[in-house]
Amino acid sequence: MNALLPRPRRDVAPGAVHLPGWLSLDEQRELVVACRQWAVGPVPMRHTRLPRGGVMSVRTVCVGWHWRPYAYERVATDVNGARVAAFPDWLGALGRRAVADAWRDPAAGEAYAPDTALVNFYQGRATMGMHQDKDEKSAAPVVSLSIGDTCVFRFGHPEGRGRPYTDVELESGDLFVFGGPSRFAYHGVPKVRPGTGEPATGLSGGRLNVTLRVTGLE
Ligand SMILES: O=C(O)CCC(=O)C(=O)O
């Protein structure tokens, strides 16, 4: 955590907002406890297999709906066939507060009804390539919460993976919301800075990222 320099909120692109230090230390601790529980089951955290045979370097566990490339399912057919953990009410409430604060729009926050969370854990050299979040059948915003090591979060535009993009340092407790014209912007994590996290969160190493989304599925 950088206690010396101020880290003001920033509108990175239309509909894309970075709110540094949005989660309190207690909220980060509670999220870490919840992520630890989800990581062991009913569907364990795993490296997602990609359709062309590759494997993602981050490990992922899902809540509410199970994500695999191009599909959301209630049951993790690509892992162990179990039904994913239920999406808790408290996580939906956190998402509503996030959207209201990021967009300074209480009505948009009230209307936000996320039904899935993807929990990504970055350890060692794990990174994430530029991609769009487009397996959801909804244009509702994505709420991204970071805990642990700082990362470089690269946020681009919907037309392609290349420039222009903005590199944002996401630290433990930061919130990033992207929706509206930026909902389908390409984004990725080219770098995580090991050893920069705050052990008081309960995470002794690595980086956790939780994204809340609306699947648009019944
Ligand atoms: O780890 C992050 O900050 C980004 C995660 C992400 O892009 C995703 O889950 O689709």
PDB file of C-alpha atoms and ligand atoms in Angstrom:
ATOM      1  CA  MET A   1       0.000   0.000   0.000  1.00  0.00           C
ATOM      2  CA  ASN A   2       1.318   3.429  -0.903  1.00  0.00           C
ATOM      3  CA  ALA A   3       0.618   5.648   2.093  1.00  0.00           C
ATOM      4  CA  LEU A   4       2.694   8.594   0.866  1.00  0.00           C
ATOM      5  CA  LEU A   5       1.038   9.727  -2.327  1.00  0.00           C
ATOM      6  CA  PRO A   6      -2.691  10.431  -2.604  1.00  0.00           C
ATOM      7  CA  ARG A   7      -4.562   8.067  -4.910  1.00  0.00           C
ATOM      8  CA  PRO A   8      -7.676   9.939  -6.033  1.00  0.00           C
ATOM      9  CA  ARG A   9     -10.615   8.318  -7.817  1.00  0.00           C
ATOM     10  CA  ARG A  10     -10.190   8.334 -11.547  1.00  0.00           C
ATOM     11  CA  ASP A  11     -12.467   8.077 -14.549  1.00  0.00           C
ATOM     12  CA  VAL A  12     -10.328   5.905 -16.805  1.00  0.00           C
ATOM     13  CA  ALA A  13     -12.820   5.831 -19.716  1.00  0.00           C
ATOM     14  CA  PRO A  14     -16.558   6.568 -20.028  1.00  0.00           C
ATOM     15  CA  GLY A  15     -18.246   4.198 -17.554  1.00  0.00           C
ATOM     16  CA  ALA A  16     -14.909   2.901 -16.226  1.00  0.00           C
ATOM     17  CA  VAL A  17     -13.944   4.181 -12.791  1.00  0.00           C
ATOM     18  CA  HIS A  18     -11.103   3.357 -10.387  1.00  0.00           C
ATOM     19  CA  LEU A  19     -11.762   3.915  -6.684  1.00  0.00           C
ATOM     20  CA  PRO A  20      -8.550   3.293  -4.703  1.00  0.00           C
ATOM     21  CA  GLY A  21      -8.879   1.914  -1.177  1.00  0.00           C
ATOM     22  CA  TRP A  22     -12.622   1.373  -1.454  1.00  0.00           C
ATOM     23  CA  LEU A  23     -12.756  -1.791   0.674  1.00  0.00           C
ATOM     24  CA  SER A  24     -11.944  -1.426   4.377  1.00  0.00           C
ATOM     25  CA  LEU A  25      -9.409  -3.811   5.892  1.00  0.00           C
ATOM     26  CA  ASP A  26     -12.259  -5.663   7.624  1.00  0.00           C
ATOM     27  CA  GLU A  27     -14.126  -6.073   4.323  1.00  0.00           C
ATOM     28  CA  GLN A  28     -10.953  -7.377   2.682  1.00  0.00           C
ATOM     29  CA  ARG A  29     -10.498  -9.865   5.524  1.00  0.00           C
ATOM     30  CA  GLU A  30     -14.098 -11.041   5.178  1.00  0.00           C
ATOM     31  CA  LEU A  31     -13.690 -11.489   1.425  1.00  0.00           C
ATOM     32  CA  VAL A  32     -10.477 -13.461   1.932  1.00  0.00           C
ATOM     33  CA  VAL A  33     -12.284 -15.790   4.374  1.00  0.00           C
ATOM     34  CA  ALA A  34     -15.145 -16.287   1.901  1.00  0.00           C
ATOM     35  CA  CYS A  35     -12.753 -16.891  -1.022  1.00  0.00           C
ATOM     36  CA  ARG A  36     -10.874 -19.504   1.028  1.00  0.00           C
ATOM     37  CA  GLN A  37     -14.130 -21.363   1.589  1.00  0.00           C
ATOM     38  CA  TRP A  38     -15.164 -21.185  -2.072  1.00  0.00           C
ATOM     39  CA  ALA A  39     -11.659 -22.300  -3.133  1.00  0.00           C
ATOM     40  CA  VAL A  40     -12.060 -25.734  -1.550  1.00  0.00           C
ATOM     41  CA  GLY A  41     -15.478 -26.577  -2.932  1.00  0.00           C
ATOM     42  CA  PRO A  42     -18.034 -27.709  -3.842  1.00  0.00           C
ATOM     43  CA  VAL A  43     -16.102 -26.919  -7.037  1.00  0.00           C
ATOM     44  CA  PRO A  44     -12.409 -26.448  -6.177  1.00  0.00           C
ATOM     45  CA  MET A  45     -10.335 -23.583  -7.478  1.00  0.00           C
ATOM     46  CA  ARG A  46      -8.552 -24.681 -10.642  1.00  0.00           C
ATOM     47  CA  HIS A  47      -6.540 -23.536 -13.651  1.00  0.00           C
ATOM     48  CA  THR A  48      -9.149 -23.124 -16.392  1.00  0.00           C
ATOM     49  CA  ARG A  49      -8.500 -25.176 -19.520  1.00  0.00           C
ATOM     50  CA  LEU A  50      -8.830 -23.217 -22.738  1.00  0.00           C
ATOM     51  CA  PRO A  51     -10.522 -24.681 -25.825  1.00  0.00           C
ATOM     52  CA  ARG A  52      -7.246 -24.839 -27.795  1.00  0.00           C
ATOM     53  CA  GLY A  53      -5.519 -26.864 -25.070  1.00  0.00           C
ATOM     54  CA  GLY A  54      -3.830 -24.094 -23.090  1.00  0.00           C
ATOM     55  CA  VAL A  55      -4.267 -23.575 -19.384  1.00  0.00           C
ATOM     56  CA  MET A  56      -4.771 -20.213 -17.681  1.00  0.00           C
ATOM     57  CA  SER A  57      -1.988 -19.231 -15.266  1.00  0.00           C
ATOM     58  CA  VAL A  58      -4.444 -17.846 -12.710  1.00  0.00           C
ATOM     59  CA  ARG A  59      -6.586 -20.191 -10.663  1.00  0.00           C
ATOM     60  CA  THR A  60     -10.316 -19.516 -10.619  1.00  0.00           C
ATOM     61  CA  VAL A  61     -13.351 -20.474  -8.598  1.00  0.00           C
ATOM     62  CA  CYS A  62     -16.861 -19.259  -9.349  1.00  0.00           C
ATOM     63  CA  VAL A  63     -19.917 -18.458  -7.268  1.00  0.00           C
ATOM     64  CA  GLY A  64     -23.532 -18.471  -8.436  1.00  0.00           C
ATOM     65  CA  TRP A  65     -22.712 -19.674 -11.955  1.00  0.00           C
ATOM     66  CA  HIS A  66     -19.669 -21.644 -13.076  1.00  0.00           C
ATOM     67  CA  TRP A  67     -17.732 -19.977 -15.875  1.00  0.00           C
ATOM     68  CA  ARG A  68     -15.735 -21.869 -18.477  1.00  0.00           C
ATOM     69  CA  PRO A  69     -14.653 -20.293 -21.764  1.00  0.00           C
ATOM     70  CA  TYR A  70     -17.757 -19.286 -23.757  1.00  0.00           C
ATOM     71  CA  ALA A  71     -20.282 -20.627 -21.226  1.00  0.00           C
ATOM     72  CA  TYR A  72     -21.841 -20.258 -17.810  1.00  0.00           C
ATOM     73  CA  GLU A  73     -23.389 -23.325 -16.172  1.00  0.00           C
ATOM     74  CA  ARG A  74     -24.841 -24.156 -12.777  1.00  0.00           C
ATOM     75  CA  VAL A  75     -22.803 -27.342 -12.731  1.00  0.00           C
ATOM     76  CA  ALA A  76     -19.030 -27.456 -13.321  1.00  0.00           C
ATOM     77  CA  THR A  77     -18.949 -30.066 -16.070  1.00  0.00           C
ATOM     78  CA  ASP A  78     -15.285 -29.271 -16.864  1.00  0.00           C
ATOM     79  CA  VAL A  79     -14.117 -29.755 -13.244  1.00  0.00           C
ATOM     80  CA  ASN A  80     -15.989 -32.215 -11.009  1.00  0.00           C
ATOM     81  CA  GLY A  81     -19.626 -32.081 -12.043  1.00  0.00           C
ATOM     82  CA  ALA A  82     -20.690 -30.393  -8.789  1.00  0.00           C
ATOM     83  CA  ARG A  83     -23.112 -27.488  -8.521  1.00  0.00           C
ATOM     84  CA  VAL A  84     -21.318 -24.222  -7.716  1.00  0.00           C
ATOM     85  CA  ALA A  85     -21.686 -22.428  -4.376  1.00  0.00           C
ATOM     86  CA  ALA A  86     -24.717 -20.155  -4.105  1.00  0.00           C
ATOM     87  CA  PHE A  87     -24.247 -16.432  -4.713  1.00  0.00           C
ATOM     88  CA  PRO A  88     -24.678 -14.798  -1.286  1.00  0.00           C
ATOM     89  CA  ASP A  89     -26.917 -11.762  -0.671  1.00  0.00           C
ATOM     90  CA  TRP A  90     -24.097  -9.843   1.029  1.00  0.00           C
ATOM     91  CA  LEU A  91     -22.037 -10.000  -2.172  1.00  0.00           C
ATOM     92  CA  GLY A  92     -24.929  -8.567  -4.185  1.00  0.00           C
ATOM     93  CA  ALA A  93     -25.238  -5.736  -1.649  1.00  0.00           C
ATOM     94  CA  LEU A  94     -21.503  -5.024  -1.970  1.00  0.00           C
ATOM     95  CA  GLY A  95     -21.907  -4.875  -5.755  1.00  0.00           C
ATOM     96  CA  ARG A  96     -24.816  -2.418  -5.472  1.00  0.00           C
ATOM     97  CA  ARG A  97     -22.784  -0.134  -3.226  1.00  0.00           C
ATOM     98  CA  ALA A  98     -19.823  -0.386  -5.625  1.00  0.00           C
ATOM     99  CA  VAL A  99     -21.841   0.701  -8.668  1.00  0.00           C
ATOM    100  CA  ALA A 100     -23.570   3.505  -6.740  1.00  0.00           C
ATOM    101  CA  ASP A 101     -20.209   4.846  -5.499  1.00  0.00           C
ATOM    102  CA  ALA A 102     -18.308   4.430  -8.770  1.00  0.00           C
ATOM    103  CA  TRP A 103     -20.956   6.023 -10.943  1.00  0.00           C
ATOM    104  CA  ARG A 104     -22.195   8.403  -8.219  1.00  0.00           C
ATOM    105  CA  ASP A 105     -25.625   7.115  -9.137  1.00  0.00           C
ATOM    106  CA  PRO A 106     -27.694   5.538  -6.329  1.00  0.00           C
ATOM    107  CA  ALA A 107     -30.402   4.378  -8.795  1.00  0.00           C
ATOM    108  CA  ALA A 108     -27.864   2.490 -10.946  1.00  0.00           C
ATOM    109  CA  GLY A 109     -26.538   0.885  -7.778  1.00  0.00           C
ATOM    110  CA  GLU A 110     -30.039  -0.115  -6.665  1.00  0.00           C
ATOM    111  CA  ALA A 111     -30.762  -1.692 -10.056  1.00  0.00           C
ATOM    112  CA  TYR A 112     -27.580  -3.770 -10.089  1.00  0.00           C
ATOM    113  CA  ALA A 113     -28.281  -7.470  -9.529  1.00  0.00           C
ATOM    114  CA  PRO A 114     -25.094  -9.537  -9.959  1.00  0.00           C
ATOM    115  CA  ASP A 115     -25.646 -13.291  -9.950  1.00  0.00           C
ATOM    116  CA  THR A 116     -22.106 -14.574 -10.428  1.00  0.00           C
ATOM    117  CA  ALA A 117     -18.627 -13.892  -9.094  1.00  0.00           C
ATOM    118  CA  LEU A 118     -15.358 -15.071 -10.600  1.00  0.00           C
ATOM    119  CA  VAL A 119     -12.587 -15.305  -8.037  1.00  0.00           C
ATOM    120  CA  ASN A 120      -9.123 -15.273  -9.603  1.00  0.00           C
ATOM    121  CA  PHE A 121      -5.973 -16.024  -7.633  1.00  0.00           C
ATOM    122  CA  TYR A 122      -2.629 -14.858  -9.027  1.00  0.00           C
ATOM    123  CA  GLN A 123       0.455 -16.564  -7.649  1.00  0.00           C
ATOM    124  CA  GLY A 124       4.023 -16.648  -8.940  1.00  0.00           C
ATOM    125  CA  ARG A 125       4.126 -15.445 -12.532  1.00  0.00           C
ATOM    126  CA  ALA A 126       0.386 -15.626 -13.164  1.00  0.00           C
ATOM    127  CA  THR A 127      -0.994 -12.953 -15.488  1.00  0.00           C
ATOM    128  CA  MET A 128      -4.087 -12.522 -17.651  1.00  0.00           C
ATOM    129  CA  GLY A 129      -4.038 -11.654 -21.353  1.00  0.00           C
ATOM    130  CA  MET A 130      -6.157  -8.952 -22.937  1.00  0.00           C
ATOM    131  CA  HIS A 131      -9.744 -10.162 -23.333  1.00  0.00           C
ATOM    132  CA  GLN A 132     -13.359  -9.007 -23.245  1.00  0.00           C
ATOM    133  CA  ASP A 133     -15.873 -10.207 -20.660  1.00  0.00           C
ATOM    134  CA  LYS A 134     -18.553 -11.168 -23.145  1.00  0.00           C
ATOM    135  CA  ASP A 135     -19.945 -14.542 -22.126  1.00  0.00           C
ATOM    136  CA  GLU A 136     -22.640 -12.699 -20.149  1.00  0.00           C
ATOM    137  CA  LYS A 137     -25.974 -12.026 -21.856  1.00  0.00           C
ATOM    138  CA  SER A 138     -26.214  -8.671 -20.155  1.00  0.00           C
ATOM    139  CA  ALA A 139     -24.566  -5.280 -20.551  1.00  0.00           C
ATOM    140  CA  ALA A 140     -24.734  -4.568 -16.799  1.00  0.00           C
ATOM    141  CA  PRO A 141     -21.425  -3.349 -15.364  1.00  0.00           C
ATOM    142  CA  VAL A 142     -18.609  -5.534 -14.055  1.00  0.00           C
ATOM    143  CA  VAL A 143     -17.470  -4.795 -10.488  1.00  0.00           C
ATOM    144  CA  SER A 144     -13.843  -5.724  -9.793  1.00  0.00           C
ATOM    145  CA  LEU A 145     -12.383  -5.949  -6.278  1.00  0.00           C
ATOM    146  CA  SER A 146      -8.690  -6.508  -5.616  1.00  0.00           C
ATOM    147  CA  ILE A 147      -6.957  -7.880  -2.524  1.00  0.00           C
ATOM    148  CA  GLY A 148      -3.278  -8.652  -1.907  1.00  0.00           C
ATOM    149  CA  ASP A 149      -0.383  -7.877  -4.212  1.00  0.00           C
ATOM    150  CA  THR A 150      -0.589  -4.803  -6.432  1.00  0.00           C
ATOM    151  CA  CYS A 151      -1.007  -5.435 -10.153  1.00  0.00           C
ATOM    152  CA  VAL A 152      -0.884  -3.537 -13.398  1.00  0.00           C
ATOM    153  CA  PHE A 153      -4.424  -3.627 -14.785  1.00  0.00           C
ATOM    154  CA  ARG A 154      -4.455  -2.743 -18.473  1.00  0.00           C
ATOM    155  CA  PHE A 155      -7.723  -1.196 -19.614  1.00  0.00           C
ATOM    156  CA  GLY A 156      -8.286  -0.643 -23.314  1.00  0.00           C
ATOM    157  CA  HIS A 157     -11.295  -0.225 -25.576  1.00  0.00           C
ATOM    158  CA  PRO A 158     -13.970  -2.449 -27.149  1.00  0.00           C
ATOM    159  CA  GLU A 159     -12.525  -2.442 -30.688  1.00  0.00           C
ATOM    160  CA  GLY A 160      -9.455  -4.600 -30.103  1.00  0.00           C
ATOM    161  CA  ARG A 161      -6.572  -5.652 -27.868  1.00  0.00           C
ATOM    162  CA  GLY A 162      -4.159  -2.935 -28.932  1.00  0.00           C
ATOM    163  CA  ARG A 163      -3.554   0.673 -27.967  1.00  0.00           C
ATOM    164  CA  PRO A 164      -4.760   3.006 -26.754  1.00  0.00           C
ATOM    165  CA  TYR A 165      -4.948   1.569 -23.266  1.00  0.00           C
ATOM    166  CA  THR A 166      -4.380   2.827 -19.745  1.00  0.00           C
ATOM    167  CA  ASP A 167      -2.279   0.968 -17.187  1.00  0.00           C
ATOM    168  CA  VAL A 168      -3.819   1.298 -13.729  1.00  0.00           C
ATOM    169  CA  GLU A 169      -2.098   0.109 -10.534  1.00  0.00           C
ATOM    170  CA  LEU A 170      -4.692  -1.871  -8.605  1.00  0.00           C
ATOM    171  CA  GLU A 171      -3.746  -2.186  -4.937  1.00  0.00           C
ATOM    172  CA  SER A 172      -5.331  -4.152  -2.148  1.00  0.00           C
ATOM    173  CA  GLY A 173      -8.799  -2.768  -1.423  1.00  0.00           C
ATOM    174  CA  ASP A 174      -9.221  -1.058  -4.800  1.00  0.00           C
ATOM    175  CA  LEU A 175     -12.466  -1.080  -6.738  1.00  0.00           C
ATOM    176  CA  PHE A 176     -12.717  -0.836 -10.513  1.00  0.00           C
ATOM    177  CA  VAL A 177     -16.123  -0.695 -12.201  1.00  0.00           C
ATOM    178  CA  PHE A 178     -16.589  -0.855 -15.971  1.00  0.00           C
ATOM    179  CA  GLY A 179     -19.888  -0.569 -17.748  1.00  0.00           C
ATOM    180  CA  GLY A 180     -21.784   1.600 -20.208  1.00  0.00           C
ATOM    181  CA  PRO A 181     -19.604   2.336 -23.289  1.00  0.00           C
ATOM    182  CA  SER A 182     -16.675   0.543 -21.591  1.00  0.00           C
ATOM    183  CA  ARG A 183     -18.517  -2.664 -20.667  1.00  0.00           C
ATOM    184  CA  PHE A 184     -16.923  -4.674 -23.471  1.00  0.00           C
ATOM    185  CA  ALA A 185     -13.495  -3.010 -23.392  1.00  0.00           C
ATOM    186  CA  TYR A 186     -10.508  -5.342 -23.644  1.00  0.00           C
ATOM    187  CA  HIS A 187      -8.575  -5.590 -20.399  1.00  0.00           C
ATOM    188  CA  GLY A 188      -5.919  -7.744 -18.792  1.00  0.00           C
ATOM    189  CA  VAL A 189      -3.295  -8.074 -16.078  1.00  0.00           C
ATOM    190  CA  PRO A 190       0.220  -8.042 -17.591  1.00  0.00           C
ATOM    191  CA  LYS A 191       2.013  -7.866 -14.240  1.00  0.00           C
ATOM    192  CA  VAL A 192       1.598  -8.562 -10.549  1.00  0.00           C
ATOM    193  CA  ARG A 193       4.123  -7.092  -8.099  1.00  0.00           C
ATOM    194  CA  PRO A 194       5.018  -9.869  -5.631  1.00  0.00           C
ATOM    195  CA  GLY A 195       5.358  -8.969  -1.982  1.00  0.00           C
ATOM    196  CA  THR A 196       3.359  -5.729  -2.191  1.00  0.00           C
ATOM    197  CA  GLY A 197       0.248  -7.018  -0.417  1.00  0.00           C
ATOM    198  CA  GLU A 198      -0.846  -6.317   3.138  1.00  0.00           C
ATOM    199  CA  PRO A 199      -0.664  -9.476   5.313  1.00  0.00           C
ATOM    200  CA  ALA A 200      -3.306  -7.971   7.643  1.00  0.00           C
ATOM    201  CA  THR A 201      -5.887  -8.845   4.965  1.00  0.00           C
ATOM    202  CA  GLY A 202      -5.263 -12.497   5.807  1.00  0.00           C
ATOM    203  CA  LEU A 203      -3.644 -13.130   2.430  1.00  0.00           C
ATOM    204  CA  SER A 204       0.048 -13.816   2.988  1.00  0.00           C
ATOM    205  CA  GLY A 205       0.979 -13.785  -0.700  1.00  0.00           C
ATOM    206  CA  GLY A 206      -0.451 -13.481  -4.164  1.00  0.00           C
ATOM    207  CA  ARG A 207      -3.378 -11.471  -5.486  1.00  0.00           C
ATOM    208  CA  LEU A 208      -7.096 -12.113  -5.329  1.00  0.00           C
ATOM    209  CA  ASN A 209      -9.481 -10.502  -7.757  1.00  0.00           C
ATOM    210  CA  VAL A 210     -13.236 -10.888  -7.459  1.00  0.00           C
ATOM    211  CA  THR A 211     -15.399  -9.748 -10.361  1.00  0.00           C
ATOM    212  CA  LEU A 212     -19.160  -9.498  -9.934  1.00  0.00           C
ATOM    213  CA  ARG A 213     -21.240  -9.830 -13.068  1.00  0.00           C
ATOM    214  CA  VAL A 214     -24.800 -10.193 -14.279  1.00  0.00           C
ATOM    215  CA  THR A 215     -25.023 -13.326 -16.463  1.00  0.00           C
ATOM    216  CA  GLY A 216     -28.435 -12.479 -17.913  1.00  0.00           C
ATOM    217  CA  LEU A 217     -29.281 -16.192 -17.670  1.00  0.00           C
ATOM    218  CA  GLU A 218     -32.339 -17.767 -16.059  1.00  0.00           C
TER     219      GLU A 218
HETATM  220  O1  LIG B   1      -7.618  -9.731 -12.134  1.00  0.00           O
HETATM  221  C1  LIG B   1      -8.138  -8.742 -12.616  1.00  0.00           C
HETATM  222  O2  LIG B   1      -8.022  -7.617 -12.128  1.00  0.00           O
HETATM  223  C2  LIG B   1      -8.939  -8.865 -13.896  1.00  0.00           C
HETATM  224  C3  LIG B   1      -9.712 -10.135 -13.987  1.00  0.00           C
HETATM  225  C4  LIG B   1     -10.407 -10.288 -15.287  1.00  0.00           C
HETATM  226  O3  LIG B   1     -10.110  -9.599 -16.227  1.00  0.00           O
HETATM  227  C5  LIG B   1     -11.454 -11.275 -15.440  1.00  0.00           C
HETATM  228  O4  LIG B   1     -11.771 -12.003 -14.492  1.00  0.00           O
HETATM  229  O5  LIG B   1     -12.028 -11.335 -16.542  1.00  0.00           O
END
